[in-house]
Tab-separated table of C-alpha atoms in Angstrom:
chain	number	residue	atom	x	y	z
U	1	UNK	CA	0.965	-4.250	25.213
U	2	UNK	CA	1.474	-1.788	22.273
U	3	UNK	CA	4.355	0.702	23.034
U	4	UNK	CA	4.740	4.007	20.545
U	5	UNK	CA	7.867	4.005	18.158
U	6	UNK	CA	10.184	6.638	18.252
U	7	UNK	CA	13.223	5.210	16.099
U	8	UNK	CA	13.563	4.627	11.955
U	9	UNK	CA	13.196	1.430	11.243
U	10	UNK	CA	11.954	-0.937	7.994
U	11	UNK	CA	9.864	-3.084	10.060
U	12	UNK	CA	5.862	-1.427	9.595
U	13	UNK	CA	4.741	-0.937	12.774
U	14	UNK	CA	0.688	-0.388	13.692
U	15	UNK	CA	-0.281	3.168	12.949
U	16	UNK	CA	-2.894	4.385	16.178
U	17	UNK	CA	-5.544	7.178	15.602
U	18	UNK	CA	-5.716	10.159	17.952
U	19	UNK	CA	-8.832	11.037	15.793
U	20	UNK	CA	-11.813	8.482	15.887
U	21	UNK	CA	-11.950	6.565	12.333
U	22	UNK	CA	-15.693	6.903	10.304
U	23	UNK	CA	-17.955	3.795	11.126
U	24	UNK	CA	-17.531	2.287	7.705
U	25	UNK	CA	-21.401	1.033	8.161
U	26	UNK	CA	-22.728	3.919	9.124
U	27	UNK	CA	-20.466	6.018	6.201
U	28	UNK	CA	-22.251	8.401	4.096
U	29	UNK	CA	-22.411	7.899	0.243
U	30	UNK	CA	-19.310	10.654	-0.512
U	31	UNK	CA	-17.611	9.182	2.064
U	32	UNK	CA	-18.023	5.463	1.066
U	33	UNK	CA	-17.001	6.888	-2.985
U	34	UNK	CA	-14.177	8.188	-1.598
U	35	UNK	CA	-13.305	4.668	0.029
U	36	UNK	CA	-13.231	2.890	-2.914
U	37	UNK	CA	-9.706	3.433	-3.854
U	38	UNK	CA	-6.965	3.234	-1.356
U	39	UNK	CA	-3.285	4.435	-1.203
U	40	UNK	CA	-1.247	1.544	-2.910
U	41	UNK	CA	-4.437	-0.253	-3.524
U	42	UNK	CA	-4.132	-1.801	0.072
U	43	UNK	CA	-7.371	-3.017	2.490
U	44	UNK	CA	-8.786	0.040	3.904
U	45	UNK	CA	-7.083	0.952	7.188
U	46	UNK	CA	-7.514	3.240	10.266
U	47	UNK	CA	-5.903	5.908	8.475
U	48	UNK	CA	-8.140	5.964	5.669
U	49	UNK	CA	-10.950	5.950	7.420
U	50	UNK	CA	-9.615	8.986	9.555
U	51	UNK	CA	-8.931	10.865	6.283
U	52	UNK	CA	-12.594	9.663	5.399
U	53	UNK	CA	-13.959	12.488	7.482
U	54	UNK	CA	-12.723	14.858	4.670
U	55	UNK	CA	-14.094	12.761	1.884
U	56	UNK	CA	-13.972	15.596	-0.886
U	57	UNK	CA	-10.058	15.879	-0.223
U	58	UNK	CA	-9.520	11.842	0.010
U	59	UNK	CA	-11.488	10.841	-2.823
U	60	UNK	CA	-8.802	12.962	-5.142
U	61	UNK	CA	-5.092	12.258	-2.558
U	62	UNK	CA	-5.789	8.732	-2.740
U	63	UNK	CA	-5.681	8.887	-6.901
U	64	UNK	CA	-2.919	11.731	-6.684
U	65	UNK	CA	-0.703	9.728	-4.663
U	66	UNK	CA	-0.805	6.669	-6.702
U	67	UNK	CA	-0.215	8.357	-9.546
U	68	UNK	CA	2.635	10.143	-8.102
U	69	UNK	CA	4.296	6.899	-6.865
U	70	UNK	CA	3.795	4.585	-9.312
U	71	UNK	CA	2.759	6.014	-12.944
U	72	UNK	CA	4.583	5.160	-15.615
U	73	UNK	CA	7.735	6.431	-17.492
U	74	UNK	CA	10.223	9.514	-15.204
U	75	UNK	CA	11.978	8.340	-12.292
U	76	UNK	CA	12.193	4.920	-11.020
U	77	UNK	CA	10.178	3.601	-8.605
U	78	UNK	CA	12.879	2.956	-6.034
U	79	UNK	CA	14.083	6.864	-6.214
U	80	UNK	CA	10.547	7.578	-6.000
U	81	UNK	CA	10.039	5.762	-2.734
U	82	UNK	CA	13.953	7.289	-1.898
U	83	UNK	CA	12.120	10.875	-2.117
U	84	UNK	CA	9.372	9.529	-0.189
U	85	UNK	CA	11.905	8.450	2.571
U	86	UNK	CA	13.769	11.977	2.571
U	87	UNK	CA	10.805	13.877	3.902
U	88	UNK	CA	9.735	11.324	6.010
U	89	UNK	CA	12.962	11.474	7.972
U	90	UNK	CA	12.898	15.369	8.191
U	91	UNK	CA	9.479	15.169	8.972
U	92	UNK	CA	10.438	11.787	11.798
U	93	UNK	CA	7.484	10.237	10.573
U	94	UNK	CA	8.522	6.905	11.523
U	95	UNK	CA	5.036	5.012	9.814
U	96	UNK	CA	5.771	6.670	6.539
U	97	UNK	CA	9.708	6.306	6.757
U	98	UNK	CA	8.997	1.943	7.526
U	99	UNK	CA	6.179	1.530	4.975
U	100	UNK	CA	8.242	3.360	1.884
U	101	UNK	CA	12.084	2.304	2.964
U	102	UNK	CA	10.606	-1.186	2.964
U	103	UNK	CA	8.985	-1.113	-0.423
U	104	UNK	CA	12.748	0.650	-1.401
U	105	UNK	CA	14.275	-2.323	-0.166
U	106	UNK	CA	11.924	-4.681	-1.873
U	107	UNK	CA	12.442	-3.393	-5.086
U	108	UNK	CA	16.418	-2.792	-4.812
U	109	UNK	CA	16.852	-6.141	-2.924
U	110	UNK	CA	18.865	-4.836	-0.438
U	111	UNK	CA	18.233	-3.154	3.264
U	112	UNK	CA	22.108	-1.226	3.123
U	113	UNK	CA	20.773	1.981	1.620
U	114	UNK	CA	17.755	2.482	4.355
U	115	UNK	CA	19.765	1.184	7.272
U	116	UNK	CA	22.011	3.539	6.666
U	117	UNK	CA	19.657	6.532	6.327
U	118	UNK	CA	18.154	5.406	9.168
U	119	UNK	CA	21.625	5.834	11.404
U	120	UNK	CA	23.093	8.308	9.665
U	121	UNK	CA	20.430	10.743	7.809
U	122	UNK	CA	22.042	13.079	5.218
U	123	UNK	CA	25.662	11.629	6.354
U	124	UNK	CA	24.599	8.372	4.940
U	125	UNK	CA	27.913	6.829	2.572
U	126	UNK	CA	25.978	6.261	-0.591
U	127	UNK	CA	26.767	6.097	-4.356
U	128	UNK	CA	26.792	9.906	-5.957
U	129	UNK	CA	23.195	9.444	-7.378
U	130	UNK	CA	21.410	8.044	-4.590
U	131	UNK	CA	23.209	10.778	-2.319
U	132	UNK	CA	22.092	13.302	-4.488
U	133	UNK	CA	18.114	12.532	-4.219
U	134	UNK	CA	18.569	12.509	-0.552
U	135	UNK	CA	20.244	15.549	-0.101
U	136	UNK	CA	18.032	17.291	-2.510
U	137	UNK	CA	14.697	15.419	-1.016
U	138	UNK	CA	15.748	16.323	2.719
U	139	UNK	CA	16.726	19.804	1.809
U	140	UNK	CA	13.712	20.635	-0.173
U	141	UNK	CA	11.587	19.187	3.266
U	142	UNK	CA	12.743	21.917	5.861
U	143	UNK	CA	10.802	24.853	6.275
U	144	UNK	CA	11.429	27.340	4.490
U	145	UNK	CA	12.282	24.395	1.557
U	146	UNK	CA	15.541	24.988	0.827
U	147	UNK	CA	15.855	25.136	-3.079
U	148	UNK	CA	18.216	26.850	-5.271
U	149	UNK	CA	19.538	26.326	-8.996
U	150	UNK	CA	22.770	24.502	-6.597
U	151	UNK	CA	20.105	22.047	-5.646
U	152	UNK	CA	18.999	21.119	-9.382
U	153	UNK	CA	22.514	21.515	-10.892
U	154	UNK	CA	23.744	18.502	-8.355
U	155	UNK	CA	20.968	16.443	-9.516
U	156	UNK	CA	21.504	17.028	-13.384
U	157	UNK	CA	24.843	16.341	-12.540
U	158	UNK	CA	24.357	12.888	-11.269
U	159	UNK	CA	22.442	12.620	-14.542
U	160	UNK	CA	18.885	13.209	-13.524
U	161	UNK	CA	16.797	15.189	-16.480
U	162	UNK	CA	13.448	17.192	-16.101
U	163	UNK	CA	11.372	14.504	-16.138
U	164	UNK	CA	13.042	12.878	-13.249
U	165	UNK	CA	13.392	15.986	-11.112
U	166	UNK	CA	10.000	16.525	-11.037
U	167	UNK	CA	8.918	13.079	-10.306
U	168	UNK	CA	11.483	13.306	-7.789
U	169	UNK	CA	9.741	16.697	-6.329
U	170	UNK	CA	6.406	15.080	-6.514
U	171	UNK	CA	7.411	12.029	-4.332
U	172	UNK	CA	8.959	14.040	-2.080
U	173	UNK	CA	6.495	17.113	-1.833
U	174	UNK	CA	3.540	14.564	-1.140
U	175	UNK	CA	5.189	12.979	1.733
U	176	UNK	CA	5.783	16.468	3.146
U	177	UNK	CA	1.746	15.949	3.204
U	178	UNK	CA	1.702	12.687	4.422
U	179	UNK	CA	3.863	12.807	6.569
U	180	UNK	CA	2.015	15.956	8.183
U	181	UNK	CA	-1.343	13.534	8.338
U	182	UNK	CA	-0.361	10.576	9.620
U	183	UNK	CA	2.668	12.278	12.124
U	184	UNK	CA	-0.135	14.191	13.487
U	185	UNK	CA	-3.477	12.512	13.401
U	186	UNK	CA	-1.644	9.357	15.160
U	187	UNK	CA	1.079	7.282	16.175
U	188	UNK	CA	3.595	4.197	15.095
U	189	UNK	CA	2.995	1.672	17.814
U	190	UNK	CA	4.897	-1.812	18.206
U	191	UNK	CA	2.240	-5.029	18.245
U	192	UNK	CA	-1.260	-5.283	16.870
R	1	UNK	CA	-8.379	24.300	-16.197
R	2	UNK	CA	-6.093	26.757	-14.580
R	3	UNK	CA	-3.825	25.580	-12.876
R	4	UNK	CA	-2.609	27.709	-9.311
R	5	UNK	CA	0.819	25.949	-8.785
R	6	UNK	CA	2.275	26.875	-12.802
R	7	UNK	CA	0.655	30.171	-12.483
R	8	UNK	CA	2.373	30.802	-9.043
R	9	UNK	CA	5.681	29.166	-10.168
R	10	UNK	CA	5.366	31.296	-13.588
R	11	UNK	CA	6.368	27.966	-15.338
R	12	UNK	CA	7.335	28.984	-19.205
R	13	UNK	CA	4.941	27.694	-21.822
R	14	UNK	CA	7.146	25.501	-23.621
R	15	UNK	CA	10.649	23.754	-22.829
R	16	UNK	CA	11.761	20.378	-21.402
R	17	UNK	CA	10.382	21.500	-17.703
R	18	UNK	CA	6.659	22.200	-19.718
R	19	UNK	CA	6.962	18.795	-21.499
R	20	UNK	CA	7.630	16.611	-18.508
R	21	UNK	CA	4.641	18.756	-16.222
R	22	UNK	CA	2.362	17.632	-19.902
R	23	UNK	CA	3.688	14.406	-18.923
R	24	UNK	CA	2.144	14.544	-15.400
R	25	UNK	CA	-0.569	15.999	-16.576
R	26	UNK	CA	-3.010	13.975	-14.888
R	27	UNK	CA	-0.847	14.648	-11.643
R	28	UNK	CA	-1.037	18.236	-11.905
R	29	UNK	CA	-5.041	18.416	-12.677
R	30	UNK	CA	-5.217	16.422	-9.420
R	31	UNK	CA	-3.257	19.130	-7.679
R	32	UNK	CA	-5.372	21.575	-8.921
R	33	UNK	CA	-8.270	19.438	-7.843
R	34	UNK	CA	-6.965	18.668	-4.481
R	35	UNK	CA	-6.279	22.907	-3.866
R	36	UNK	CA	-10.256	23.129	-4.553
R	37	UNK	CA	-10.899	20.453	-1.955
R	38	UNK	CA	-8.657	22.017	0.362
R	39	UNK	CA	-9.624	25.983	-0.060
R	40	UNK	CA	-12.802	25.784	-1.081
R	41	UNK	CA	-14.864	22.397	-0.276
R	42	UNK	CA	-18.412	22.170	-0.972
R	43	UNK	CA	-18.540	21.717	2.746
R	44	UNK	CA	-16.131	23.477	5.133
R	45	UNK	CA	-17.573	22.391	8.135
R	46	UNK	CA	-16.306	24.271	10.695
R	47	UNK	CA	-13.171	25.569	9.255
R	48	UNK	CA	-14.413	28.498	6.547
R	49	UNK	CA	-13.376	29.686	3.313
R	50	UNK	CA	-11.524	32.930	4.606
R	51	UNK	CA	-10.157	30.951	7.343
R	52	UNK	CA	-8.647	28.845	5.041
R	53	UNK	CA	-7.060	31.386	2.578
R	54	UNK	CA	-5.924	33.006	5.855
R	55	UNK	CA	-4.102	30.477	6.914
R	56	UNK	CA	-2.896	29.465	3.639
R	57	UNK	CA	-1.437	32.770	2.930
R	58	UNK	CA	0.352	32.589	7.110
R	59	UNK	CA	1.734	29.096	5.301
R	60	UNK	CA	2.994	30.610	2.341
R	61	UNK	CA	4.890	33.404	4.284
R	62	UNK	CA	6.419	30.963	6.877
R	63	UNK	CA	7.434	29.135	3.816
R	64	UNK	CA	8.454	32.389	1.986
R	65	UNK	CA	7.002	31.390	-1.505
R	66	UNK	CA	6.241	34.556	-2.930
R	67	UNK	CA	3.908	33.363	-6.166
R	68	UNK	CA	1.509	30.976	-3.636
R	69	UNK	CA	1.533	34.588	-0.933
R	70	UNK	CA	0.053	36.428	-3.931
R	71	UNK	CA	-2.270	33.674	-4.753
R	72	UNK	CA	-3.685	33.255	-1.461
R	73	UNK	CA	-3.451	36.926	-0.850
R	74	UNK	CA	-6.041	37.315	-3.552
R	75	UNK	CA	-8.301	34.514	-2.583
R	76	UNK	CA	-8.601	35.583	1.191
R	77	UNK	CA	-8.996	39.632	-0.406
R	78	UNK	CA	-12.315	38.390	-2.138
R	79	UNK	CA	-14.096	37.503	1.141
R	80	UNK	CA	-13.925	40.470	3.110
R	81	UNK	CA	-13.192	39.268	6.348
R	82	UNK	CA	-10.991	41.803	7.908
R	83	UNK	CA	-10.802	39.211	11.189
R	84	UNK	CA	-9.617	36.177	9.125
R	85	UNK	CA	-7.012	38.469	6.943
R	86	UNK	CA	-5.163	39.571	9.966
R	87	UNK	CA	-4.143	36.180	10.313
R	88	UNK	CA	-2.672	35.945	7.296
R	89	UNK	CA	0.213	37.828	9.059
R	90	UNK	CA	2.385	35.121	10.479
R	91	UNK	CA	3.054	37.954	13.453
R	92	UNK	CA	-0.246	37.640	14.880
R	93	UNK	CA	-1.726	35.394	17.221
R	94	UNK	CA	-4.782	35.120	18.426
R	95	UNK	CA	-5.627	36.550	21.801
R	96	UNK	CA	-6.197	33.848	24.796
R	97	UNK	CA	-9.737	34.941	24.535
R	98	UNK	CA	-10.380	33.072	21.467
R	99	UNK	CA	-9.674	29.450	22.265
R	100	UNK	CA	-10.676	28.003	19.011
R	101	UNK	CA	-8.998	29.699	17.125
R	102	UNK	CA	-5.671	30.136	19.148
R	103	UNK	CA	-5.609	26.415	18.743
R	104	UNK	CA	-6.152	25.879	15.011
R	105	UNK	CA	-3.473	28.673	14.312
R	106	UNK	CA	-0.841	26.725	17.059
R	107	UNK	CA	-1.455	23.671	14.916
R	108	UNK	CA	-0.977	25.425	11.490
R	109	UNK	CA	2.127	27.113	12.576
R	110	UNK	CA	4.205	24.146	14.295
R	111	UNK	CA	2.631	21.252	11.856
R	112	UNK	CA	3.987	23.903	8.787
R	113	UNK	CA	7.593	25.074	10.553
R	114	UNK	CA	8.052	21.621	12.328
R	115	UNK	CA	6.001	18.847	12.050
R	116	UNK	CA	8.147	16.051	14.007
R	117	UNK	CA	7.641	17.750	16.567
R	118	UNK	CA	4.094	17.006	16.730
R	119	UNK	CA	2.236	15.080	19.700
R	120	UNK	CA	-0.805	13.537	20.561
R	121	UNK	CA	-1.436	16.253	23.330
R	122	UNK	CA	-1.083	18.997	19.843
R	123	UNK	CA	-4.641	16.904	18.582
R	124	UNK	CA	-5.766	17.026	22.103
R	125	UNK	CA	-5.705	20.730	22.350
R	126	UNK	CA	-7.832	20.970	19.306
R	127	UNK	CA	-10.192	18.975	20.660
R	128	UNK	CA	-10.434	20.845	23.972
R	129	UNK	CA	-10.194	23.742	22.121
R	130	UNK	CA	-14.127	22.617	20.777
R	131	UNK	CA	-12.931	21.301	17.862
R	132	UNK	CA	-15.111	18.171	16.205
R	133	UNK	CA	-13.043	15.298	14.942
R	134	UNK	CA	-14.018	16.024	11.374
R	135	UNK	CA	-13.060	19.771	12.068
R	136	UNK	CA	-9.420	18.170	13.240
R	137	UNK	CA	-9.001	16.247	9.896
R	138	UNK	CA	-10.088	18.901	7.872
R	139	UNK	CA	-7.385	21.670	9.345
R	140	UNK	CA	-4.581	19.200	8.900
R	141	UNK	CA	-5.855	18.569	5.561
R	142	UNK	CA	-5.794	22.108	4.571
R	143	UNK	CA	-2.111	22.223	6.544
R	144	UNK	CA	-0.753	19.418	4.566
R	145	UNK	CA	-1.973	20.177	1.461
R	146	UNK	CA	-0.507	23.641	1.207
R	147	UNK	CA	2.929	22.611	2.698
R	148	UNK	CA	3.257	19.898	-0.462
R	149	UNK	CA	1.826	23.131	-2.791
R	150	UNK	CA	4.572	25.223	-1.595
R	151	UNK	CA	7.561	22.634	-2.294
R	152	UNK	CA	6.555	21.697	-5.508
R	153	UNK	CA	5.964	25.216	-6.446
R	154	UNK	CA	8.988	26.386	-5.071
R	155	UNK	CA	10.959	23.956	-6.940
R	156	UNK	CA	9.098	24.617	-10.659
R	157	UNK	CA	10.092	28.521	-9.829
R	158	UNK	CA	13.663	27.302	-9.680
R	159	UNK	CA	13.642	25.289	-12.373
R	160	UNK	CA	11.506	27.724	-14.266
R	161	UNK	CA	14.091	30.940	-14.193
R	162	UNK	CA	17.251	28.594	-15.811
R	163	UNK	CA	15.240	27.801	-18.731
């Protein structure tokens, strides 16, 4: 028995489609192009193929968002997956918040950071810089985004340059559409 | 090719904020690609073009970005579609008499203002409302894609006016 998720945690749960995934035998040819790369070059999964029945738009995300996450030079990967995390917990999508504070945790070898987020959102004790890319990624996710010069002082304070503030933005801006996909076209679910 | 988010965020020509978007380059000419995709597809289905930059424009008012309003204000202006433009006006809603599209501008609105507080019954009412699964993907397409538009353009504006 799968039973929906409605708490932060690290551990990926199943993600389950309200909207019917494309028949990958039965795709057409723009939608089968546009299956050819996936997000973090994993297998091809439900959501994918539920994005599939936009091909036009998936066929460039799926290039945008690895770019976004994992190009080279800017910010590091880990604050890259941080901003990722920020909007995800605005946004309580708990798929998105699992997948990207796991891969966080993977690459910082630690789960203290996350698990804290996860209790404690923008109260969360952390170091000044890692703070500071929360605060700024969570603000910048509410609607209106709150942004202000304050905003990109604090992180130039904490010794972030232009580079890294917009790779920071970037991260965070594309989970506020992620996060808008898979938080509404489905559900976290415990199980297989 | 011209690219709607600098324009809108009136990003200066040269300076450390122009060297690191040169940088993303790439990134940003995906953007740009992905704003195509999402405004004007070679296949809209059943959401059209002046639908679209209607509700685009509703986004960029809830979101109060200014540079993206103007942008989408001039888009939706070139398809003379007096019906779609009113919508434009985060204000209106429309009447119970149009199902479809009561439900598609419900979606638009909470998945912009508050998206955790989507369900499965908000998909559901799109659905009932006649609305064909690829339909469904392609309105939160359009929804998410302008919501990440609007941050990132909102910050460059910020950054753009200290340098």
């Amino acid at each position: 028995m799968s039973r929906v998720i409605h708490k932060f945690t690290s551990r990926i749960p199943t993600w389950r489609p309200h909207v019917t995934p494309i028949d990958y035998d039965s795709a057409t040819e723009a939608q089968r192009e546009a299956l050819k790369e996936t997000p973090s070059n994993t297998r091809i999964s439900d959501y994918v193929l539920v994005l599939a029945h936009d091909p036009e738009s998936l066929r460039i995300r799926t290039s945008l968002f690895n770019g976004i996450m994992y190009d080279k030079g800017g910010l590091s990967r880990q604050e890259r997956e941080l901003g990722a995390v920020a909007a995800s917990v605005v946004n309580r999508c708990i798929y998105c918040a699992a997948v990207h504070a796991h891969r966080y945790n993977n690459i910082v070898g630690s789960e203290a950071v996350m698990k804290d987020i996860f209790l404690r959102g923008k109260d969360a004790v952390l170091d000044e810089r890692t703070r500071a890319i929360l605060r700024f990624g969570m603000r910048l996710s509410e609607t209106p985004p709150q942004v202000d010069q304050d905003d990109i002082q604090r992180l130039r304070d904490v010794g972030l340059d232009d580079q890294e503030i917009l790779d920071l933005t970037l991260s965070t801006t594309l989970f506020g559409w992620a996060n808008r996909l898979m938080h509404t076209l489905g559900e976290p679910v415990s199980g297989t | 090719m011209t690219h709607v988010i600098e324009i809108a965020a009136n990003v200066a020509a040269d300076g450390p904020l122009a060297e690191a978007l040169t940088t993303r380059g790439k990134l940003m000419d995906l953007s740009q690609a992905s704003h195509d995709a999402a405004l004007m597809p070679s296949d809209p289905g059943g959401v059209p073009l002046a639908l679209r930059a209607a509700l685009a424009c509703r986004m960029a008012r809830l979101c109060r970005q200014a540079g993206l309003e103007k942008h989408y204000a001039a888009l939706l202006d070139g398809y003379a579609d007096p019906a779609a433009a009113s919508l434009a006006d985060p204000q209106v809603t429309p009447g119970a008499d149009e199902t479809r599209l009561a439900a598609m501008v419900g979606y638009v609105d909470l998945v912009t203002r508050s998206p955790k507080e989507a369900t499965k019954a908000d998909i559901e009412s799109l659905r009932a409302a006649g609305l064909e699964e690829a339909d469904i993907v392609r309105l939160a397409g359009l929804v998410a894609f302008v919501n990440y538009q609007l941050r990132l353009t909102a910050v460059l504006s910020v950054m753009g006016e200290s340098q």
